[in-house]
XYZ file of C-alpha atoms in Angstrom:
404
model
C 47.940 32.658 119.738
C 48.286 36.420 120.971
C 44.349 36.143 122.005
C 44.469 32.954 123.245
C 47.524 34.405 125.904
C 45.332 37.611 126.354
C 42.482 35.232 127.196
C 44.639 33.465 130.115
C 46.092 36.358 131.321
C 42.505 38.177 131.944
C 41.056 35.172 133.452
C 44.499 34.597 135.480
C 44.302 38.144 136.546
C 40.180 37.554 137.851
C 41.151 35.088 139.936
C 44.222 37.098 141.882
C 42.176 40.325 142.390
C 39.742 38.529 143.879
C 41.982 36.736 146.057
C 43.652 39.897 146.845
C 41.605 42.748 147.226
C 38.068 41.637 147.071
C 36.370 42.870 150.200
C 32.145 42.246 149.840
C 31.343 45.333 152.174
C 28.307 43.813 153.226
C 27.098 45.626 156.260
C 27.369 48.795 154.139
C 24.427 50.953 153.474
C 23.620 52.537 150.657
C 21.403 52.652 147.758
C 23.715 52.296 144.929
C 22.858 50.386 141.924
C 24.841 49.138 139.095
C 23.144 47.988 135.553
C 26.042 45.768 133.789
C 24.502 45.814 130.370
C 26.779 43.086 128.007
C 24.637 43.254 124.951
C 25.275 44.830 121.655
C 24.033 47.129 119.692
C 20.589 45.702 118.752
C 20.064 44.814 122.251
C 20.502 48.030 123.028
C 17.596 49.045 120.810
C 15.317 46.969 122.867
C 16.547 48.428 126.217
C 15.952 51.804 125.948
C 12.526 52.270 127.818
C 12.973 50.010 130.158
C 16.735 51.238 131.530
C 13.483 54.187 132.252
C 11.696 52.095 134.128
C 14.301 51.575 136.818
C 14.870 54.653 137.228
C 11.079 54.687 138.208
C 11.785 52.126 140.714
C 15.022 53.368 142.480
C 14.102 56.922 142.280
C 16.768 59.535 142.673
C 14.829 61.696 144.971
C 15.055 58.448 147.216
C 18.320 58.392 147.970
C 19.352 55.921 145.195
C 22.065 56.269 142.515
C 21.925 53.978 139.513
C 25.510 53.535 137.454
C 25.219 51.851 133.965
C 28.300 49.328 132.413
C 28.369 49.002 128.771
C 29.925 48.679 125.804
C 30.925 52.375 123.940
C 28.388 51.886 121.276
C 25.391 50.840 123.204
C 26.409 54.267 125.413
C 26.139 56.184 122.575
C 22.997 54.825 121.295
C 21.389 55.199 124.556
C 22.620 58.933 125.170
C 22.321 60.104 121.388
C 19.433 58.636 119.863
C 16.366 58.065 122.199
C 16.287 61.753 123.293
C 15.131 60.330 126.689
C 15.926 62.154 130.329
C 17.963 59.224 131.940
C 18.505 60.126 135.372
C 21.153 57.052 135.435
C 25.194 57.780 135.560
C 26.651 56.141 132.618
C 30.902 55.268 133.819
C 33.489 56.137 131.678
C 35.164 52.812 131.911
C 33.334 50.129 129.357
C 33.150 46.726 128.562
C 34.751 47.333 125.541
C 38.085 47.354 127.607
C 38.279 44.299 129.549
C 38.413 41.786 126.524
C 40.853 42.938 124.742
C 43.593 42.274 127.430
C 44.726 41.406 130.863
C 45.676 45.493 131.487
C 42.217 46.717 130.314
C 40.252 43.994 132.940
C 42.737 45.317 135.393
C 41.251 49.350 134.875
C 37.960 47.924 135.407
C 38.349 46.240 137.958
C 39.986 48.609 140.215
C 37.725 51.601 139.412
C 34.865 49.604 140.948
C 37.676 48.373 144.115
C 36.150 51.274 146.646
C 32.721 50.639 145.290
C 29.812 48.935 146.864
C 26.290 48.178 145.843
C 22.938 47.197 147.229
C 22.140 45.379 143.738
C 23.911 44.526 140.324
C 21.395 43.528 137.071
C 23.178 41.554 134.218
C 21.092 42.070 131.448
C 20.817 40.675 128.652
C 22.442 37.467 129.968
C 25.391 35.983 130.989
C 28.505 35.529 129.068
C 32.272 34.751 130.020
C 32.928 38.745 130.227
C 30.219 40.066 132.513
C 30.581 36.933 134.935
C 34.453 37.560 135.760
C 33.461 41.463 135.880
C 30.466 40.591 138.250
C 33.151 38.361 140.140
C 35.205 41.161 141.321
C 32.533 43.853 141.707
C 31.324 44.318 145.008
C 27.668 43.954 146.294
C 24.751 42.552 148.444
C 22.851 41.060 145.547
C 23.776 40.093 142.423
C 21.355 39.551 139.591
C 21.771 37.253 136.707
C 18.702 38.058 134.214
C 18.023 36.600 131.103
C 18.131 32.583 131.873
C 15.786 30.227 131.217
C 14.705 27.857 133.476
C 15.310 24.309 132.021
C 16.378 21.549 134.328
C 19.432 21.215 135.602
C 21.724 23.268 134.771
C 23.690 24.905 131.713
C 26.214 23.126 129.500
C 29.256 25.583 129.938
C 31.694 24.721 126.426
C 34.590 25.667 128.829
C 35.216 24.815 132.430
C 36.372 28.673 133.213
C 33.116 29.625 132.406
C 31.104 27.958 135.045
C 33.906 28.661 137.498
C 33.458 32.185 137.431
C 29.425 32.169 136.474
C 28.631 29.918 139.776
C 30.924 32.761 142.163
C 29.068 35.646 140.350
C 25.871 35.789 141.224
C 23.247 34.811 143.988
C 20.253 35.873 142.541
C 18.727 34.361 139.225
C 15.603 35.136 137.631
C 14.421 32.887 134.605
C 12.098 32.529 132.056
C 10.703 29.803 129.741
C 12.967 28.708 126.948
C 11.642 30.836 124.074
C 10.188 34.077 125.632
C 11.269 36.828 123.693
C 13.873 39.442 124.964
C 11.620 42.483 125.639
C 8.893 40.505 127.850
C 12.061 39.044 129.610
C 12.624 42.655 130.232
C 8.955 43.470 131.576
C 8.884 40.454 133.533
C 11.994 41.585 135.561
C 10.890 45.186 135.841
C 7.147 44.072 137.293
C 9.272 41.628 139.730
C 10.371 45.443 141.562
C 7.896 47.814 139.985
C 4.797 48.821 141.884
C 3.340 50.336 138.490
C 2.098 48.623 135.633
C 4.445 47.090 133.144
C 3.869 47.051 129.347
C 5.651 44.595 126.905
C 6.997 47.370 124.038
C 9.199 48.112 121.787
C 11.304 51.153 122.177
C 10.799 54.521 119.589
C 13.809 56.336 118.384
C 13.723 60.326 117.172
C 16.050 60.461 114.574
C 16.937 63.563 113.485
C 18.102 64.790 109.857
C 20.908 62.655 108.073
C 21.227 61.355 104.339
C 18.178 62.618 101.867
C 17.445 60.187 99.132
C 15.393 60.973 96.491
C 14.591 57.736 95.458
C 12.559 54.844 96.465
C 15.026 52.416 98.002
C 15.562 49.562 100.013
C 18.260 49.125 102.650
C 20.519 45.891 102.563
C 22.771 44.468 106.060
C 24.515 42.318 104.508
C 26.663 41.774 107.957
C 26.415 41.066 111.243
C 28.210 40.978 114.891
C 30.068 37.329 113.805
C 30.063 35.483 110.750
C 27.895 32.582 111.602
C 25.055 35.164 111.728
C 25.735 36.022 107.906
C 23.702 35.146 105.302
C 25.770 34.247 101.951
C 26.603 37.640 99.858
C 25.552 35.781 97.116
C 22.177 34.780 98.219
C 21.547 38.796 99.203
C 22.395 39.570 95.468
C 19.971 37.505 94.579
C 17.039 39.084 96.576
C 18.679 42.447 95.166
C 17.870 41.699 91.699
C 14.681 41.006 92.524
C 13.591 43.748 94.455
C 15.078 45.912 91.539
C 13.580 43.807 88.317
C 10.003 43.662 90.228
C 9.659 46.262 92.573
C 12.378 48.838 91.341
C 14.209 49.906 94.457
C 17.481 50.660 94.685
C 19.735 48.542 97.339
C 21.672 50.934 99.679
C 24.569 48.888 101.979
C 24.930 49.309 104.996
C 27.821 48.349 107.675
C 30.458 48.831 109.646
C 34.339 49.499 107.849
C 34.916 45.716 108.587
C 32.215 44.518 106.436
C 33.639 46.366 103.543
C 34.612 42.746 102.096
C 31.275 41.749 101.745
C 30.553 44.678 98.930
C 33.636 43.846 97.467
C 32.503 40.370 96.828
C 29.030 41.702 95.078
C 31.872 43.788 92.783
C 33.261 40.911 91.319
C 29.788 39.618 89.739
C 29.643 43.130 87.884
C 28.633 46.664 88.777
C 24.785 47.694 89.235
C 23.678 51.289 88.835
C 20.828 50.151 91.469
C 23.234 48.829 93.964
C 24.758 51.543 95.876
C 27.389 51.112 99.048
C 27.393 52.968 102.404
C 29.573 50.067 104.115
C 32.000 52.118 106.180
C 30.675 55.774 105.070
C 27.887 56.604 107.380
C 28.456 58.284 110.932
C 25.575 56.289 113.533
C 23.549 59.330 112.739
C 23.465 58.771 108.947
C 23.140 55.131 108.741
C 19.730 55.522 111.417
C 18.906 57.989 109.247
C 19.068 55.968 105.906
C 16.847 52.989 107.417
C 14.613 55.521 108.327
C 13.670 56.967 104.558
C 13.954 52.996 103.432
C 10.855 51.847 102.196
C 11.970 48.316 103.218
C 14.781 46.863 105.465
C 16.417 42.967 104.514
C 19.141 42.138 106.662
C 20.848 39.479 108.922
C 19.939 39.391 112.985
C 21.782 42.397 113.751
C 21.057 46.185 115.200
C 19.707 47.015 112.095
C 16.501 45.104 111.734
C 15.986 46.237 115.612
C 16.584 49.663 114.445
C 14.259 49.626 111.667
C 11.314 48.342 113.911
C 11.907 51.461 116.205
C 11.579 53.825 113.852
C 8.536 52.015 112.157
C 10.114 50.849 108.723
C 8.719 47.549 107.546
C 11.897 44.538 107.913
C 12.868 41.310 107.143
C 15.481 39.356 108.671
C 17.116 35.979 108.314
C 17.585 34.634 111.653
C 19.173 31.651 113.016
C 17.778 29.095 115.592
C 20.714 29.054 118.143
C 18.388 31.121 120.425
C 14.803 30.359 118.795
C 12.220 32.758 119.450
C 13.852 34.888 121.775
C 14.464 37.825 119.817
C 12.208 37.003 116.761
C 9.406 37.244 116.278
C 8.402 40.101 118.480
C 5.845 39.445 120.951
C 4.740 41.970 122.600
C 1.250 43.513 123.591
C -0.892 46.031 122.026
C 0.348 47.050 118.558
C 0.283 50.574 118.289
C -1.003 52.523 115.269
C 2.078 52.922 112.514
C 3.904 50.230 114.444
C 5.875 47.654 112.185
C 7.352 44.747 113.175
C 10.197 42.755 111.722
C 9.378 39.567 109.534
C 11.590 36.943 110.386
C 12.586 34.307 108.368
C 14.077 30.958 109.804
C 14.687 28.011 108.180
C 12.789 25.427 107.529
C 14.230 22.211 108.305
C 14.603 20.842 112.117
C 17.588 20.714 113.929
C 18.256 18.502 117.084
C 20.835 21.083 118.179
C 17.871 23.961 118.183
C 18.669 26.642 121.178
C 22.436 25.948 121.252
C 23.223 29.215 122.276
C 20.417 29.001 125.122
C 21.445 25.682 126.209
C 25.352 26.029 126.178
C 26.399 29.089 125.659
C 27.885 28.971 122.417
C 26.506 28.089 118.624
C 27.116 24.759 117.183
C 27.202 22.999 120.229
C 25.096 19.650 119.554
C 25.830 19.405 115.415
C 29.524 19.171 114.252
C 28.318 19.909 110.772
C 27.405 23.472 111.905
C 30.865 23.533 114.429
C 33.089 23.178 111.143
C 30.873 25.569 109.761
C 31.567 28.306 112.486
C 35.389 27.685 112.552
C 35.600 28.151 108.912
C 34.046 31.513 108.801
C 30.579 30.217 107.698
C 27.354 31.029 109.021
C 25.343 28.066 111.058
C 23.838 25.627 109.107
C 20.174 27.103 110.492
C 21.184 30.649 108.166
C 22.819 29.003 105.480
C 19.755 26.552 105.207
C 17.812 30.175 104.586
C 16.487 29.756 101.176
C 15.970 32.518 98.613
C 13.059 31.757 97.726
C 11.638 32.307 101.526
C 13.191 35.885 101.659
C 11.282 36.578 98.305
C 8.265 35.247 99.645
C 8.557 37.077 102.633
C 9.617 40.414 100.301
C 6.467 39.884 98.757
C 4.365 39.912 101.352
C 5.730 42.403 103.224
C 5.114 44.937 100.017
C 1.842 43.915 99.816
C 0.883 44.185 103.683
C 2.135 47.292 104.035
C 1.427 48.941 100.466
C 5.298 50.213 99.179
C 4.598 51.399 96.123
């Protein structure tokens, strides 16, 4: 109930700033720009060279400024792990802070009231969050990236959410259904760019963190929500196996909140080759860790992405809410010693294929797979994951890239 009235309130509060102190300044010059970056983690992985690029495009030395939006995490990873000269102000309000409740929107808001901006980019797409910030955020144009350009237009699950998408923006710059996240990058970039634009994945330099000794594999057994889990159970399995036929130890990895999931391998018995960082590592340590893997297995979440910047061979089980846009990766020349993940979607067909592209929201179209997601269960397109495909892909993924 208490988020349901914090929901309300923000959305309540959206619409009376705008009413009362939005003032589009648009006869005012100046070459301000404002990247409002609503992805996660992972995302954020993907991002890195290209947040570069624009700063290749609206050069400092020009006149222009370029302020970044984001969520505290993706900050971090940006400023502490890519080691890259951003000549981009990150703020020091985020995201984070204007979900949570009606007083945290209102901070936001009002530190961008005196503001004013020749363009705003909403990248990675649009959600509920960025469209009432982009709402109240002065500026000339405002650039929705990230949709696809199917007929008609988008089945919004609430009617809040196309009320404050449609007053938003004025600019919108779509793809095919299906192009994958990084060439959706490129393909915006060339749109301003007067150089040429590659489709890549970003490199991470990770410096020291956790030795290990041994040959090991790292396990994400979680992810952002809990349709995008794969059952614990069915991750136990593939950790027997890569211990009985390949012999390499399972390290954990997660966030404090997906302690549960260890505890649930606990009950079937402790393993001397299962080992659990869930909650112990610092960013540093857990990049770290899936860099001395020999293999990564994990759910679509920052992980896999991780693991594919800093060249360790991945698998992930991956749903088809947003089919093929962030797996496989396509992208152009592979470089030498580049790895990319192995994804691993299920096998049956599903009408409701591209819910979360189409609508906004997972489950949308199959009320099997709605029940599903209210209960705490992942979409039927994970849970339909078998183990035998992950230990199909395992093997082939040893094989291809020789872990001994």
């Amino acid at each position: 109930m208490k988020q349901i009235i914090n929901k309300i309130s923000i959305i309540l509060y959206a619409v009376y700033f705008h009413l009362l102190y939005y003032r589009p300044k648009s006869e005012e010059k100046n070459k301000n720009i404002l990247i409002l970056y609503n992805g996660i983690i992972g995302d954020t992985v993907l991002l890195a060279d290209y947040l570069m690029m624009f700063q290749r495009i609206f050069q400092p030395q020009n006149g222009y400024q370029i302020e970044v939006l984001c969520l505290k995490s993706c900050r971090k990873m940006l400023m502490s792990f890519f080691k890259k000269q951003y000549q981009v102000k990150f703020l020091d309000v985020f995201i984070d802070d204007t979900v949570k409740t009606w007083g945290g929107y209102k901070k936001v808001v009002h530190f961008f009231r005196d503001k004013y901006y020749q363009k705003i980019f909403v990248l990675p797409i649009a959600n509920p969050r960025a469209d009432r910030l982009v709402y109240n955020i002065p500026g000339k144009e405002k650039i929705i990236c990230g949709e696809n350009d199917t007929p008609g237009k988008w089945g919004f699950p609430y009617l809040y959410h196309r009320y404050f998408y449609e007053r938003a923006y004025n600019t919108r710059i779509q793809n095919p259904m299906g192009t994958m996240e990084i060439r959706r990058y490129a393909d915006l970039i060339r749109r301003y760019a007067d150089f040429p634009v590659p489709v890549k994945i970003s490199h991470m330099k990770v410096a020291e963190g956790i030795t290990v000794s041994e040959k090991y594999c790292v396990i994400g057994l979680g992810a952002s929500t809990s349709e995008k889990t794969w059952e614990t159970s069915k991750f136990l399995e593939i950790i027997h196996y890569l211990w009985n036929k390949y012999h390499l130890v399972s390290y954990l990895c997660g966030e404090e909140k997906e302690r549960y999931l260890y505890e649930q391998i606990e009950k079937t018995g402790k393993c001397d080759y299962i080992k659990s960082y869930i909650g112990k590592t610092s960013f540093q340590e857990w990049i770290s860790l899936i860099k001395g893997a020999s293999l990564y297995v994990g759910n679509d979440s920052a992980g896999v992405h991780i693991a594919a910047s800093v060249s360790v061979p991945s698998i992930v089980i991956v749903g088809k809410w947003q089919y093929k846009r962030f797996f496989p990766y396509d992208k152009d020349l592979e470089k030498e010693n580049e790895i990319l993940p192995y994804p691993v979607f299920s096998e049956l067909q599903y009408e409701c294929i591209n819910c979360r592209e189409k609508h906004m929201k997972k489950g949308i179209g199959n009320r099997e797979c709605k029940k599903a997601i209210k209960a705490g269960r992942p979409c039927l397109c994970v849970a339909d994951v078998t183990v035998a495909q992950v230990k199909d892909a395992v093997d082939q993924t040893i094989v291809k890239y020789d872990i001994q």
